[in-house]
Short mmCIF file of C-alpha atoms and ligand atoms in Angstrom, two decimals:
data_model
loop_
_atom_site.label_atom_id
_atom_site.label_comp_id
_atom_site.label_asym_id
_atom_site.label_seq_id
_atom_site.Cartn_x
_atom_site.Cartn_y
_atom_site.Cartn_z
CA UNK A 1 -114.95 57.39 29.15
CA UNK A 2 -113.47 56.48 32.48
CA UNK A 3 -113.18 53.34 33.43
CA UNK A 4 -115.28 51.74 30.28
CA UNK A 5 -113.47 50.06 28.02
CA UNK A 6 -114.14 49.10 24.71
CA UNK A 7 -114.38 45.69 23.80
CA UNK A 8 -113.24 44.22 20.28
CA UNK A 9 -115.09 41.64 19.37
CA UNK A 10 -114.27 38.48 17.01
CA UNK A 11 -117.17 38.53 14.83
CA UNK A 12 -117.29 42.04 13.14
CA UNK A 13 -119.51 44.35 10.93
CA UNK A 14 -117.52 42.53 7.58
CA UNK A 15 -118.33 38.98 8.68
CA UNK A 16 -122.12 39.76 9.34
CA UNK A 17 -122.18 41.60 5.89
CA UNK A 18 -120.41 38.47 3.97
CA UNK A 19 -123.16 35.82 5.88
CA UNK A 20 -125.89 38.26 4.83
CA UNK A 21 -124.62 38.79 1.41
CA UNK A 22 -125.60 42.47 1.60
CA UNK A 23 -123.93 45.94 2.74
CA UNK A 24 -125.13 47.81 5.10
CA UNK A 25 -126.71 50.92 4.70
CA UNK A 26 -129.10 53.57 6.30
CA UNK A 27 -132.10 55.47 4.04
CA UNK A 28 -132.79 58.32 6.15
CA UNK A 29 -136.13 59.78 5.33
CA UNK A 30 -136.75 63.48 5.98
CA UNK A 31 -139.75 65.51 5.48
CA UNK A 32 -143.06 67.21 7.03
CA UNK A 33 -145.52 65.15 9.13
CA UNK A 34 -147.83 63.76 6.42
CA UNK A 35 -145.64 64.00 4.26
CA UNK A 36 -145.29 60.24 3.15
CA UNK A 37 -142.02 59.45 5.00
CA UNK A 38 -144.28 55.89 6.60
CA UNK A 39 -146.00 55.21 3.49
CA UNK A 40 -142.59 55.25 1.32
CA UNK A 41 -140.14 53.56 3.83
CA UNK A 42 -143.17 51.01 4.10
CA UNK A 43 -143.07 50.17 0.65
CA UNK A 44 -139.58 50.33 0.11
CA UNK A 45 -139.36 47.70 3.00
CA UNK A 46 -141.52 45.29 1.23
CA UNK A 47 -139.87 45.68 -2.30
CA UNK A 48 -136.33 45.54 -0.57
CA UNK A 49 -137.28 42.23 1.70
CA UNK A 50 -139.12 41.24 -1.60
CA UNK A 51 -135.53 41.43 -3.30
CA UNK A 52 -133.80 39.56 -0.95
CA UNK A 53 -132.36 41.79 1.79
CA UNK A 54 -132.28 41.96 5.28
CA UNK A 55 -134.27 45.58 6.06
CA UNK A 56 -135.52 47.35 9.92
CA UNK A 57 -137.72 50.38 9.72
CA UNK A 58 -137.01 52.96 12.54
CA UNK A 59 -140.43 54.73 12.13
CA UNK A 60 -141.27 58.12 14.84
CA UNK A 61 -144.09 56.97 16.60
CA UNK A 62 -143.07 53.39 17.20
CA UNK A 63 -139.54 54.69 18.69
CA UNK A 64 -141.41 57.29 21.16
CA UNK A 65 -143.69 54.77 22.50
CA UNK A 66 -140.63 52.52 23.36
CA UNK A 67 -136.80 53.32 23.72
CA UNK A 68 -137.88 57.57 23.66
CA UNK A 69 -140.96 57.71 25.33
CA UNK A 70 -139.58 60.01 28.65
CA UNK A 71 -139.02 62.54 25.49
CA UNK A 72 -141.14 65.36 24.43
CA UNK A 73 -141.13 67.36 21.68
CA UNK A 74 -139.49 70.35 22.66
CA UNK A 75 -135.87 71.45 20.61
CA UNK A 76 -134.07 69.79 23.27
CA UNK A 77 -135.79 66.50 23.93
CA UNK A 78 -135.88 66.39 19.68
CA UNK A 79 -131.92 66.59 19.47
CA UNK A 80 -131.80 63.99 21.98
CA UNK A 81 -134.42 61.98 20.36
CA UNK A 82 -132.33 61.55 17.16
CA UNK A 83 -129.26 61.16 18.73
CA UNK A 84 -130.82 57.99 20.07
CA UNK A 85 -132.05 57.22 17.21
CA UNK A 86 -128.58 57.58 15.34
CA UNK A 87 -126.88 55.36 18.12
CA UNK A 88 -129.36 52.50 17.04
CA UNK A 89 -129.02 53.14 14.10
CA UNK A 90 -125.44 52.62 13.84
CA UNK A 91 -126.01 49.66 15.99
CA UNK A 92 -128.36 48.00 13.14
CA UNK A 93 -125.79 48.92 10.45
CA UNK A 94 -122.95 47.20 12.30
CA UNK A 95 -125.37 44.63 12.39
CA UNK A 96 -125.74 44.53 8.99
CA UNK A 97 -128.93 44.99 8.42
CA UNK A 98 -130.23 47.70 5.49
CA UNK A 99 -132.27 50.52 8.05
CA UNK A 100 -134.50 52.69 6.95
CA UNK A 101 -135.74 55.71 8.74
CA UNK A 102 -138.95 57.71 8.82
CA UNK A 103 -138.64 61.03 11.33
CA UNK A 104 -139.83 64.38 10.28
CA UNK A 105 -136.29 65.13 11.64
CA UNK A 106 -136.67 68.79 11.27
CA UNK A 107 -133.21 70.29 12.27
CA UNK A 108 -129.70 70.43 9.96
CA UNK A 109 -127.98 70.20 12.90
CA UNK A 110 -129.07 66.30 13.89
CA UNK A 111 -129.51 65.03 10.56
CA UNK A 112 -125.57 66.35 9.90
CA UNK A 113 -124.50 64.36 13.68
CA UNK A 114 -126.23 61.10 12.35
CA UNK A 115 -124.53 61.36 9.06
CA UNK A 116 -121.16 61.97 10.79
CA UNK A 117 -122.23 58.79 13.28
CA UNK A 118 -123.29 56.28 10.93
CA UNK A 119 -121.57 57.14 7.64
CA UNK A 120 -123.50 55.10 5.31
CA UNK A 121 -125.93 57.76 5.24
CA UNK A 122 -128.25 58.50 2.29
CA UNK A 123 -130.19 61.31 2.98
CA UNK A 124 -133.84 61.54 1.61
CA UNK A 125 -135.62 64.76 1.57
CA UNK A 126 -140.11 63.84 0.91
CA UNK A 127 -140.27 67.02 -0.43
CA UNK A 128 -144.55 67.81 0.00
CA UNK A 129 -145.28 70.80 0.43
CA UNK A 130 -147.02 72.20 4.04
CA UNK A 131 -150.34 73.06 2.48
CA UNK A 132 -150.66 69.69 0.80
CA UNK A 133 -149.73 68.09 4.39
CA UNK A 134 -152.32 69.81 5.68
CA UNK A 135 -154.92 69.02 3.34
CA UNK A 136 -153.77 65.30 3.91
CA UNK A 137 -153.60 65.74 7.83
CA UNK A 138 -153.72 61.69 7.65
CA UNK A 139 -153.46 61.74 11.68
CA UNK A 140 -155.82 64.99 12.19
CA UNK A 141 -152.49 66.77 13.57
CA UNK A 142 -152.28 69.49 11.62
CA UNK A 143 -156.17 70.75 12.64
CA UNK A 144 -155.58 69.90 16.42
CA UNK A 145 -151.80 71.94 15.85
CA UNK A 146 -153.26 74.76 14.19
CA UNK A 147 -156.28 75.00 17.08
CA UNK A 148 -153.15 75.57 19.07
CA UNK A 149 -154.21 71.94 20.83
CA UNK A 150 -150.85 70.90 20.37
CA UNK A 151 -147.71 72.82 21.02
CA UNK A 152 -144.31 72.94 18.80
CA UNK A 153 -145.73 71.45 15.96
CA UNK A 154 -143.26 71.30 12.89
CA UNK A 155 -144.16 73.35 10.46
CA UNK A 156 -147.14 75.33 12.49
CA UNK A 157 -144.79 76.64 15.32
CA UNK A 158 -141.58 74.59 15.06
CA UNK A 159 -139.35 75.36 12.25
CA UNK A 160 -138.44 72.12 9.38
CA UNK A 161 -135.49 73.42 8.12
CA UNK A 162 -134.48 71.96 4.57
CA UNK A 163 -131.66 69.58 3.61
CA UNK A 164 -129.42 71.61 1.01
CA UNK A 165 -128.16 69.05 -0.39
CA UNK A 166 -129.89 65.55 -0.20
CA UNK A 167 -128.85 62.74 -1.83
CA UNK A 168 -132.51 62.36 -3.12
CA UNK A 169 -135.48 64.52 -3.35
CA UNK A 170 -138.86 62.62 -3.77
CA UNK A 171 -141.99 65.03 -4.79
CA UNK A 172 -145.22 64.78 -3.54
CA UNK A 173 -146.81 64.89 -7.43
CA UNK A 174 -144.99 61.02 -7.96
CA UNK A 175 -146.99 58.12 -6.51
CA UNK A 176 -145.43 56.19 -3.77
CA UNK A 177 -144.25 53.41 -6.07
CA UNK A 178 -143.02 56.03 -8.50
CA UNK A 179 -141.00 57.15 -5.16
CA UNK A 180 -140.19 53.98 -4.31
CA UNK A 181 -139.18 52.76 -7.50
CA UNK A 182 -136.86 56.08 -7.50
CA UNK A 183 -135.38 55.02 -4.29
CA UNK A 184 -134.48 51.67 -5.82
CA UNK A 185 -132.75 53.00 -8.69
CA UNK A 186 -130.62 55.31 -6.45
CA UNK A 187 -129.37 52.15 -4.71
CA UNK A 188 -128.50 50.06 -7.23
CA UNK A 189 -126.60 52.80 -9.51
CA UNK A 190 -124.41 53.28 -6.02
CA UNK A 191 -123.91 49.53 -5.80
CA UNK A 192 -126.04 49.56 -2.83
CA UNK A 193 -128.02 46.66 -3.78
CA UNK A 194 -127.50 44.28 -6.86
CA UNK A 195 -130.28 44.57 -9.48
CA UNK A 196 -132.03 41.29 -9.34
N1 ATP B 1 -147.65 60.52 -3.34
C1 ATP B 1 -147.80 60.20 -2.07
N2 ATP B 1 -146.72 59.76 -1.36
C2 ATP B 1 -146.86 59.43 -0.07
N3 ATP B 1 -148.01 59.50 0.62
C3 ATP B 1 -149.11 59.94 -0.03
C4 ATP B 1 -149.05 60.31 -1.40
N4 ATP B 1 -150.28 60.73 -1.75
C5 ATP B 1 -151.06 60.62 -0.69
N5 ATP B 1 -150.38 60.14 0.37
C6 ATP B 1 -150.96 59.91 1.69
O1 ATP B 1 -150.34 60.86 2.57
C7 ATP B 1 -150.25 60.31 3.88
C8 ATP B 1 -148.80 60.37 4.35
O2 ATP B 1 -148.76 59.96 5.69
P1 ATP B 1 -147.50 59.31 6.38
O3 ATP B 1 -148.00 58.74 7.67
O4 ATP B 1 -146.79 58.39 5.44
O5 ATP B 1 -146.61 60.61 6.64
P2 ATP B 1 -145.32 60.78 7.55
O6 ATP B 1 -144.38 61.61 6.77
O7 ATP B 1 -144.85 59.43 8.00
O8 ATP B 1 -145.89 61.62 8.78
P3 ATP B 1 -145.44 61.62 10.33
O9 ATP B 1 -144.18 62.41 10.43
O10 ATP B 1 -146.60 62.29 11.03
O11 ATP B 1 -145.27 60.20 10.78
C9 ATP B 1 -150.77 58.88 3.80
O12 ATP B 1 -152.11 58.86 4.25
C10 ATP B 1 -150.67 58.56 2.31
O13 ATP B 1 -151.59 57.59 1.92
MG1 MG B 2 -144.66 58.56 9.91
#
């Protein structure tokens, strides 16, 4: 960019990783509203913090009433709503810290430009089936969506289009600490985190 230049700085990513005593990774959680993207990254917070580490949740909601809240919901205000996201994202890693994220995230297309952006990138696909979202409708979303009171509603009249090829698929029929416990294994089989 013209006239911005980057700055190096003395303390980097390596140094904040060594005082931490952790690396740095980001648990990106993919899935249909009410689908238990909140309820797992939640949990998985607690038991991660519980274990030691570092953690920040980047949950949907909380983002668009803060840093994204001049966005809406159509296909072009979502693309630019994870791209934000990812640039934070890669922000918290270089920080360090272990982020987790919880967006329905429903295109390929972003989810493949935050992998490419932050790296780290384990990709987590709450795999609950649209009917059983509705029947949850923990929000009332889905009955206001399908009233046509909302507009561009994922899975009602916005496409989710499905990660190929994960790195994890949770199902809906485990509990969330069967999910979560899942999650944990996956992390410390990759060296992620140290089983203690
Ligand atoms: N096995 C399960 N795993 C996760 N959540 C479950 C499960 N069974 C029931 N639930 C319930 O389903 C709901 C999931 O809602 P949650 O807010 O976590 O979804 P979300 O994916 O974050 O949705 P949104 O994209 O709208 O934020 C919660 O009320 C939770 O208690
Ligand atoms: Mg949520």
């Amino acid at each position: 960019m013209k006239n911005i230049i980057w700055h190096n700085h003395k303390i980097t990513k390596s140094d904040r990783i060594k005082l931490l005593n952790q690396k740095s990774f980001i648990i990106w959680l993919t899935g249909l509203s009410g689908s238990g993207k909140s309820t797992i990254a939640n949990k998985l917070e607690v038991e991660l913090y519980k274990r030691g580490y570092l953690t920040y949740l980047l949950d949907g909601d909380n983002i668009r009433h803060g840093l994204n809240k001049d966005l809406g919901f159509d296909d072009k205000s979502r693309v630019e709503n994870i791209r934000r996201i990812a640039e934070v994202a890669k922000l918290f890693l270089d920080a360090g810290v272990i982020t987790i994220s919880a967006f329905i995230s429903p295109f390929k297309n972003e989810r493949k430009l935050v992998r490419e952006l932050t790296k780290d990138f384990i990709e987590v696909f709450v795999d609950t089936p649209i009917e059983e979202c509705i029947k949850r409708d923990p929000k009332g979303l889905y009955k206001k969506a399908l009233n046509k009171e909302i507009k561009n509603f994922t899975g009602i009249d916005s496409p989710y289009e499905k990660p190929d090829n994960p790195e994890i698929i949770l199902s809906y029929k485990n509990s969330v600490e069967e999910n979560v416990n899942k999650l944990i294994s996956y992390l410390i089989q990759k060296g992620y985190i140290n089983d203690k």
